mmCIF file of C-alpha atoms in Angstrom:
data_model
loop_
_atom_site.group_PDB
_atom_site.id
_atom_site.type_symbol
_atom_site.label_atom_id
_atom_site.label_comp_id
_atom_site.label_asym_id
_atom_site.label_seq_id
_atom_site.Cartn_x
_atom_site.Cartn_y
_atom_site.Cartn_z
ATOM 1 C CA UNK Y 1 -10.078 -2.758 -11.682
ATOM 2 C CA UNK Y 2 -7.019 -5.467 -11.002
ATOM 3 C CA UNK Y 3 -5.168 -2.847 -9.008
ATOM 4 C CA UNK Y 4 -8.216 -2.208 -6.966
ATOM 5 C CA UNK Y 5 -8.484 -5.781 -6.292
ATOM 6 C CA UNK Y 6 -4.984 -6.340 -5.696
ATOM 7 C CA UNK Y 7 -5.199 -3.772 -2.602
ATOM 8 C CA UNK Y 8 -7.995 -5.567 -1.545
ATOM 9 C CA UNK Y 9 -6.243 -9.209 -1.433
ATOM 10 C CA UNK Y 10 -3.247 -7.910 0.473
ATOM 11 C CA UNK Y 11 -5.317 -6.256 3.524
ATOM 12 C CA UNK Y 12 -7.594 -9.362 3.389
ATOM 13 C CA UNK Y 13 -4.204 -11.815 2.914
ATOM 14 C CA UNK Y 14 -3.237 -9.521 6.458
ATOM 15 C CA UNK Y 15 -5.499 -11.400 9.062
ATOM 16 C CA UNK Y 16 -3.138 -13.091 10.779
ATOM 17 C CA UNK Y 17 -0.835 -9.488 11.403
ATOM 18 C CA UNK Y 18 -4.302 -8.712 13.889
ATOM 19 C CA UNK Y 19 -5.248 -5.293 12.396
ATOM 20 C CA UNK Y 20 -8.762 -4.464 12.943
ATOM 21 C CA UNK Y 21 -11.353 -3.304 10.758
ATOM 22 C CA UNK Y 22 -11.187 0.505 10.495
ATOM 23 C CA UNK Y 23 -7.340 0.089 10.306
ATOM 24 C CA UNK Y 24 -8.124 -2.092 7.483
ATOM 25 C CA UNK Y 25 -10.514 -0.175 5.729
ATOM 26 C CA UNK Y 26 -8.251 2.740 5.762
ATOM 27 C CA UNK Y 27 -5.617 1.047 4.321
ATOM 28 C CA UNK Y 28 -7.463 -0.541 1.464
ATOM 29 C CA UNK Y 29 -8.400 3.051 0.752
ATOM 30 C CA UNK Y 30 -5.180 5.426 1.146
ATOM 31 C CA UNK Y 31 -3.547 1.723 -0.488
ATOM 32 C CA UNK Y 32 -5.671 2.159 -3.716
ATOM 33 C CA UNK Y 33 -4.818 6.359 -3.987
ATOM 34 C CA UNK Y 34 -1.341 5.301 -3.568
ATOM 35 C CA UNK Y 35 -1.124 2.995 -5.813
ATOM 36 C CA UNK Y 36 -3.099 5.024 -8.687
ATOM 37 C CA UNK Y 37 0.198 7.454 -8.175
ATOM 38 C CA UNK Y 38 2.599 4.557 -8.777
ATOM 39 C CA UNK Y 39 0.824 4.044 -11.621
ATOM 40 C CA UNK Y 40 1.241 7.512 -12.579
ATOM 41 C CA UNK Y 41 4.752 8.169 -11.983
ATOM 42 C CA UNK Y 42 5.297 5.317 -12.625
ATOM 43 C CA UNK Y 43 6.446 2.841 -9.678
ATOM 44 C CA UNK Y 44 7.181 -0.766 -10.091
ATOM 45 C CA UNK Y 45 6.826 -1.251 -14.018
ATOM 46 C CA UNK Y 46 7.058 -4.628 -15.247
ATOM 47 C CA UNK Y 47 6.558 -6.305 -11.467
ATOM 48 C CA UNK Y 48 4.081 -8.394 -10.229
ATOM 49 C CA UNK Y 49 0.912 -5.778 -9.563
ATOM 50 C CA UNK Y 50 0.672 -8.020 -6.146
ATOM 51 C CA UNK Y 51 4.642 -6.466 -4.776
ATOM 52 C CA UNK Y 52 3.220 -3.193 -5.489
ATOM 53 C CA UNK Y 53 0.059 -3.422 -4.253
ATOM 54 C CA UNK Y 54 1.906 -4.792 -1.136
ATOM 55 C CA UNK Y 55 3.802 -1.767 -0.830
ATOM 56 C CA UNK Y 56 1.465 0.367 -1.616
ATOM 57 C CA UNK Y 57 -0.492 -0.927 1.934
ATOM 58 C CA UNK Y 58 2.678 -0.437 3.590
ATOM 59 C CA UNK Y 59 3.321 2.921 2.975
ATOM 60 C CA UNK Y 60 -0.297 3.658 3.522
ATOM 61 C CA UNK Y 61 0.236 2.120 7.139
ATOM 62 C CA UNK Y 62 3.555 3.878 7.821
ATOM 63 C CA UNK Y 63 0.912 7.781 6.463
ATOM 64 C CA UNK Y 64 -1.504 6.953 8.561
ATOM 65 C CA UNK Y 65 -1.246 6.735 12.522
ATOM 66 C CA UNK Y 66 -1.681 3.256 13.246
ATOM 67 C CA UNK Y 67 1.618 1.790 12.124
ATOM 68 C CA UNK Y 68 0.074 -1.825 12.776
ATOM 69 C CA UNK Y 69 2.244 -3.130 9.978
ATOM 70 C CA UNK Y 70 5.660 -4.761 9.801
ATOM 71 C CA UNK Y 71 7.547 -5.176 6.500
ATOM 72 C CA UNK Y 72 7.229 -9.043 7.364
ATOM 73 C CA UNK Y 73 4.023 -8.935 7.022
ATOM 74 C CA UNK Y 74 3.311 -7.574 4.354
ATOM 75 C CA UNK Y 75 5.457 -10.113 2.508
ATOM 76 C CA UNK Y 76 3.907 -13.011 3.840
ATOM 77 C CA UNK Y 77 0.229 -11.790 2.551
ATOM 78 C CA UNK Y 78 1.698 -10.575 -0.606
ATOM 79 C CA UNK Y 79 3.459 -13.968 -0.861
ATOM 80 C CA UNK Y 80 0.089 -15.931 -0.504
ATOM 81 C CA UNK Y 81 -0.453 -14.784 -3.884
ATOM 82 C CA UNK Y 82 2.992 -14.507 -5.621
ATOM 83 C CA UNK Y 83 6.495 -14.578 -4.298
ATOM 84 C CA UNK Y 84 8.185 -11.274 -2.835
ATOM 85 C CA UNK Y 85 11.102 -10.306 -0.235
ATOM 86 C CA UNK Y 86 11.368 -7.462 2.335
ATOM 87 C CA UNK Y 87 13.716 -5.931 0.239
ATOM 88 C CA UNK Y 88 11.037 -5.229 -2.967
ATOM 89 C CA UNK Y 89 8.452 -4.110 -0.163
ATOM 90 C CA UNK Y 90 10.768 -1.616 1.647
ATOM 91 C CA UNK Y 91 12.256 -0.339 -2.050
ATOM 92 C CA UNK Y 92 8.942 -0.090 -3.575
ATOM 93 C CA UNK Y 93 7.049 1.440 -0.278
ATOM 94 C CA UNK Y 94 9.605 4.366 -0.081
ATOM 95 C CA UNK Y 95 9.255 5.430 -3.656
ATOM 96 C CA UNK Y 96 5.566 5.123 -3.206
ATOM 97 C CA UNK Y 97 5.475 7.183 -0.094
ATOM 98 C CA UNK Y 98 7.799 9.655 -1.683
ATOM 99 C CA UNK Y 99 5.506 9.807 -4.312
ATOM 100 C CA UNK Y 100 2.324 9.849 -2.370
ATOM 101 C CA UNK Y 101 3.284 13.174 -0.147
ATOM 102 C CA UNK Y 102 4.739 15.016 -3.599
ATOM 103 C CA UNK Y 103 1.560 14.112 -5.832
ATOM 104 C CA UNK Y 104 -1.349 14.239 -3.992
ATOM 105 C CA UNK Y 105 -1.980 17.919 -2.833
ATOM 106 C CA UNK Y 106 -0.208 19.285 -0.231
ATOM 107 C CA UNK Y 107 -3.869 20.487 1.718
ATOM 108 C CA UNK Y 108 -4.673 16.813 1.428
ATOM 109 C CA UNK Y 109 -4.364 15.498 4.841
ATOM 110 C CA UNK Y 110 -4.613 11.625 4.755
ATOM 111 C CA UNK Y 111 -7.199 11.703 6.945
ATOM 112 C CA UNK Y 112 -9.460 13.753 4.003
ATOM 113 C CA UNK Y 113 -8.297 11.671 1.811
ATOM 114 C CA UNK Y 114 -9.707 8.380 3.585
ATOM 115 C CA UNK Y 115 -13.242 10.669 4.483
ATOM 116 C CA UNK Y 116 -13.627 11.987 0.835
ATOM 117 C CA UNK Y 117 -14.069 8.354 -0.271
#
């Protein structure tokens, strides 16, 4: 799938922000789940799948513990691929974390969510 991809590219395009494996791993995989519910709602429409992908990693960093992203970051891997600004990763990343914690179940700890995969 293109999203599925996309996720993929911006955690790989994030080398140079240092995160290590397992961080990256669980991004690419709370990013994807995220970004099949901005799909859903949906989050983005008409934008380049690459911003919201981008966000997508960045509010699955700031659900998670490690919080080994900045906002700068992400817009420098996104921007490998296509131009972006902080501003359409931090408006973008709050509606998908908004809609991350009211559409996938309550129960769902993030943490089950990254093991269930």
């Amino acid at each position: 799938m293109v999203r599925d991809r996309a996720v993929d590219r911006v955690v790989t395009a994030l080398d140079e922000a240092g995160i290590d494996v397992e961080t990256g791993i669980e991004l690419v995989r709370v990013g994807k789940r995220l970004l099949d519910v901005a799909d859903t709602v949906p989050i983005g429409a008409g934008k380049t799948r690459m911003t919201v992908a981008g966000a997508a990693v960045y509010a699955a960093d700031r659900l998670t513990s490690g919080k080994a992203l900045t906002q700068a970051d992400v817009v420098r891997a996104v921007s490998q691929t296509v131009p972006t600004s902080k501003h359409r990763i931090k408006h973008y990343s709050r509606e998908v974390y908004e809609a991350g914690e009211t559409h996938l179940r309550p129960t769902d700890a993030v943490a089950g969510l990254v093991a269930d995969d």
